[in-house]
mmCIF file of C-alpha atoms and ligand atoms in Angstrom:
data_model
loop_
_atom_site.group_PDB
_atom_site.id
_atom_site.type_symbol
_atom_site.label_atom_id
_atom_site.label_comp_id
_atom_site.label_asym_id
_atom_site.label_seq_id
_atom_site.Cartn_x
_atom_site.Cartn_y
_atom_site.Cartn_z
ATOM 1 C CA MET I 1 5.329 44.501 -3.582
ATOM 2 C CA SER I 2 7.515 41.897 -5.129
ATOM 3 C CA ASP I 3 10.914 41.163 -3.627
ATOM 4 C CA ASP I 4 12.320 40.793 -7.112
ATOM 5 C CA PRO I 5 14.584 43.799 -7.595
ATOM 6 C CA ALA I 6 14.610 43.446 -11.402
ATOM 7 C CA ARG I 7 12.466 46.550 -12.004
ATOM 8 C CA LEU I 8 14.582 48.661 -9.643
ATOM 9 C CA ILE I 9 17.833 47.483 -11.211
ATOM 10 C CA GLU I 10 16.451 48.117 -14.675
ATOM 11 C CA ALA I 11 15.531 51.664 -13.650
ATOM 12 C CA ALA I 12 19.059 52.310 -12.335
ATOM 13 C CA LEU I 13 20.657 50.953 -15.511
ATOM 14 C CA ALA I 14 18.285 52.956 -17.713
ATOM 15 C CA VAL I 15 18.755 56.304 -15.957
ATOM 16 C CA ARG I 16 22.527 55.763 -15.977
ATOM 17 C CA LEU I 17 22.430 56.351 -19.729
ATOM 18 C CA ASN I 18 21.265 59.922 -19.054
ATOM 19 C CA ALA I 19 24.290 60.701 -16.888
ATOM 20 C CA TYR I 20 25.972 63.994 -17.707
ATOM 21 C CA ALA I 21 29.597 63.061 -17.129
ATOM 22 C CA PRO I 22 31.774 64.782 -19.760
ATOM 23 C CA TYR I 23 34.713 65.094 -17.324
ATOM 24 C CA SER I 24 34.938 61.723 -15.598
ATOM 25 C CA HIS I 25 33.115 59.665 -18.239
ATOM 26 C CA PHE I 26 31.906 57.644 -15.251
ATOM 27 C CA LEU I 27 28.175 57.144 -15.735
ATOM 28 C CA VAL I 28 26.133 56.412 -12.609
ATOM 29 C CA GLY I 29 22.446 55.616 -12.266
ATOM 30 C CA ALA I 30 20.524 55.291 -9.020
ATOM 31 C CA ALA I 31 16.960 54.161 -8.442
ATOM 32 C CA ILE I 32 15.405 54.340 -4.980
ATOM 33 C CA GLU I 33 12.207 52.475 -4.096
ATOM 34 C CA ALA I 34 9.788 54.129 -1.714
ATOM 35 C CA GLU I 35 7.690 52.167 0.785
ATOM 36 C CA ASP I 36 4.695 52.333 -1.552
ATOM 37 C CA GLY I 37 6.722 50.745 -4.351
ATOM 38 C CA GLN I 38 7.208 53.945 -6.319
ATOM 39 C CA ILE I 39 10.645 54.237 -7.939
ATOM 40 C CA TYR I 40 12.589 57.490 -8.259
ATOM 41 C CA ALA I 41 15.663 57.557 -10.460
ATOM 42 C CA GLY I 42 18.601 59.913 -10.844
ATOM 43 C CA CYS I 43 21.924 60.122 -12.653
ATOM 44 C CA ASN I 44 25.113 61.999 -11.900
ATOM 45 C CA VAL I 45 25.222 65.553 -13.196
ATOM 46 C CA GLU I 46 28.742 66.924 -13.458
ATOM 47 C CA ASN I 47 29.818 70.549 -13.594
ATOM 48 C CA VAL I 48 32.824 72.248 -15.112
ATOM 49 C CA THR I 49 33.732 73.532 -11.645
ATOM 50 C CA PHE I 50 33.858 69.867 -10.524
ATOM 51 C CA GLY I 51 32.770 70.793 -6.989
ATOM 52 C CA LEU I 52 29.190 71.397 -8.101
ATOM 53 C CA THR I 53 28.865 67.853 -9.428
ATOM 54 C CA ARG I 54 25.868 65.970 -8.083
ATOM 55 C CA CYS I 55 26.004 62.235 -7.554
ATOM 56 C CA ALA I 56 23.285 59.987 -8.939
ATOM 57 C CA GLU I 57 22.134 58.863 -5.485
ATOM 58 C CA GLN I 58 21.653 62.453 -4.336
ATOM 59 C CA VAL I 59 19.632 63.285 -7.431
ATOM 60 C CA ALA I 60 17.430 60.210 -6.910
ATOM 61 C CA VAL I 61 16.797 61.118 -3.261
ATOM 62 C CA ALA I 62 16.061 64.747 -4.155
ATOM 63 C CA ARG I 63 13.570 63.652 -6.785
ATOM 64 C CA ALA I 64 11.865 61.284 -4.340
ATOM 65 C CA VAL I 65 11.632 63.846 -1.547
ATOM 66 C CA SER I 66 10.353 66.475 -3.987
ATOM 67 C CA GLU I 67 7.524 64.105 -4.872
ATOM 68 C CA GLY I 68 6.657 63.572 -1.202
ATOM 69 C CA ALA I 69 8.451 60.261 -0.547
ATOM 70 C CA ARG I 70 10.612 59.974 2.577
ATOM 71 C CA ARG I 71 10.541 56.325 3.510
ATOM 72 C CA PHE I 72 12.450 53.883 1.384
ATOM 73 C CA ARG I 73 12.941 50.152 1.013
ATOM 74 C CA ARG I 74 16.038 49.861 -1.128
ATOM 75 C CA ILE I 75 18.230 51.543 -3.686
ATOM 76 C CA ALA I 76 19.994 50.200 -6.770
ATOM 77 C CA ILE I 77 23.158 51.901 -7.988
ATOM 78 C CA ALA I 78 24.417 51.119 -11.479
ATOM 79 C CA THR I 79 27.858 51.716 -12.989
ATOM 80 C CA ASP I 80 30.100 49.894 -15.426
ATOM 81 C CA ALA I 81 32.661 49.229 -12.698
ATOM 82 C CA ASP I 82 33.687 45.670 -11.980
ATOM 83 C CA PRO I 83 33.187 44.866 -9.183
ATOM 84 C CA PRO I 84 30.183 47.236 -8.909
ATOM 85 C CA ALA I 85 31.040 50.599 -7.334
ATOM 86 C CA VAL I 86 29.941 51.558 -3.827
ATOM 87 C CA PRO I 87 28.279 54.914 -3.035
ATOM 88 C CA CYS I 88 30.601 57.730 -1.949
ATOM 89 C CA GLY I 89 30.655 58.965 1.640
ATOM 90 C CA MET I 90 28.459 61.983 0.927
ATOM 91 C CA CYS I 91 25.802 59.789 -0.657
ATOM 92 C CA ARG I 92 25.845 57.437 2.339
ATOM 93 C CA GLN I 93 25.181 60.420 4.600
ATOM 94 C CA VAL I 94 22.365 61.649 2.338
ATOM 95 C CA LEU I 95 20.725 58.204 2.554
ATOM 96 C CA VAL I 96 21.102 58.048 6.352
ATOM 97 C CA GLU I 97 19.027 61.231 6.616
ATOM 98 C CA PHE I 98 15.981 59.195 5.580
ATOM 99 C CA CYS I 99 16.854 55.584 6.371
ATOM 100 C CA GLU I 100 17.958 53.969 9.633
ATOM 101 C CA ASP I 101 19.110 51.178 7.394
ATOM 102 C CA LEU I 102 18.569 50.395 3.740
ATOM 103 C CA GLU I 103 19.277 47.586 1.346
ATOM 104 C CA ILE I 104 21.739 48.731 -1.305
ATOM 105 C CA LEU I 105 21.999 46.817 -4.560
ATOM 106 C CA LEU I 106 25.255 47.540 -6.336
ATOM 107 C CA VAL I 107 24.998 46.495 -9.943
ATOM 108 C CA ASN I 108 26.974 46.875 -13.121
ATOM 109 C CA THR I 109 26.357 46.756 -16.827
ATOM 110 C CA GLN I 110 27.899 43.289 -16.990
ATOM 111 C CA GLY I 111 25.109 41.874 -14.806
ATOM 112 C CA ALA I 112 26.906 41.585 -11.468
ATOM 113 C CA ILE I 113 24.829 42.269 -8.327
ATOM 114 C CA ARG I 114 26.310 42.862 -4.882
ATOM 115 C CA ARG I 115 24.005 43.311 -1.896
ATOM 116 C CA GLU I 116 25.039 45.718 0.838
ATOM 117 C CA ARG I 117 23.427 47.453 3.817
ATOM 118 C CA LEU I 118 23.665 51.136 4.584
ATOM 119 C CA GLN I 119 24.469 50.400 8.241
ATOM 120 C CA ALA I 120 27.445 48.323 7.177
ATOM 121 C CA LEU I 121 28.711 50.978 4.770
ATOM 122 C CA LEU I 122 28.298 53.881 7.209
ATOM 123 C CA PRO I 123 28.634 52.630 10.790
ATOM 124 C CA GLY I 124 28.434 55.180 13.581
ATOM 125 C CA ALA I 125 26.713 57.742 11.369
ATOM 126 C CA PHE I 126 25.700 61.193 12.579
ATOM 127 C CA ARG I 127 21.922 60.868 12.385
ATOM 128 C CA PRO I 128 18.903 63.200 12.520
ATOM 129 C CA ALA I 129 18.163 61.925 16.047
ATOM 130 C CA ASP I 130 21.526 63.291 17.168
ATOM 131 C CA LEU I 131 20.113 66.790 16.698
ATOM 132 C CA LEU I 132 16.381 66.306 17.036
ATOM 133 C CA GLU I 133 16.355 64.253 20.233
ATOM 134 C CA ARG I 134 18.698 66.411 22.302
ATOM 135 C CA GLU I 135 17.640 67.665 25.706
ATOM 136 C CA PRO I 136 16.349 71.210 25.398
ATOM 137 C CA ARG I 137 19.067 73.695 26.264
ATOM 138 C CA PRO I 138 18.642 75.626 29.534
HETATM 139 N N1 THU W 201 29.462 59.522 -8.486
HETATM 140 C C1 THU W 201 28.162 59.218 -8.225
HETATM 141 O O1 THU W 201 27.259 59.575 -8.984
HETATM 142 N N2 THU W 201 27.886 58.522 -7.088
HETATM 143 C C2 THU W 201 28.817 58.081 -6.204
HETATM 144 O O2 THU W 201 28.466 57.551 -5.170
HETATM 145 C C3 THU W 201 30.241 58.208 -6.531
HETATM 146 C C4 THU W 201 30.570 59.141 -7.632
HETATM 147 C C5 THU W 201 29.763 60.295 -9.691
HETATM 148 C C6 THU W 201 30.267 61.683 -9.427
HETATM 149 C C7 THU W 201 31.065 61.963 -10.661
HETATM 150 O O3 THU W 201 30.206 62.466 -11.659
HETATM 151 C C8 THU W 201 31.573 60.610 -11.104
HETATM 152 O O4 THU W 201 30.783 59.654 -10.431
HETATM 153 C C9 THU W 201 33.044 60.360 -10.781
HETATM 154 O O5 THU W 201 33.306 60.569 -9.444
#
């Protein structure tokens, strides 16, 4: 794999244009790179009930997992916010399900790139091991 994130960022910016966001008008694109280099992209999909809205990151992860990918190297998240927007709390928790840590590239349409780490954005997370590695109950 190449360390150059250009392809991943391009995928996040491209899928952002498919965002269905008639209520917020806030278009988000996310592209997550699996360990084998495969890229899975998703955009936010809003709903008139608001509460059923799905964030771009969650859609990208769902697409990846549906295709059999569960181990990831990094994710790019694209908005037009300046500075680039960070993922919401729910999305951080969705990422933690599959990644102990993850590089997060926050980008915007103006070309800014901010590098973050999942561990820094969600310290002290409730993790799969917290359930799966418990002592068996008596
Ligand atoms: N949104 C995302 O797609 N990802 C986030 O991490 C934050 C918020 C979407 C949800 C909604 O469609 C719009 O941005 C405004 O909140």
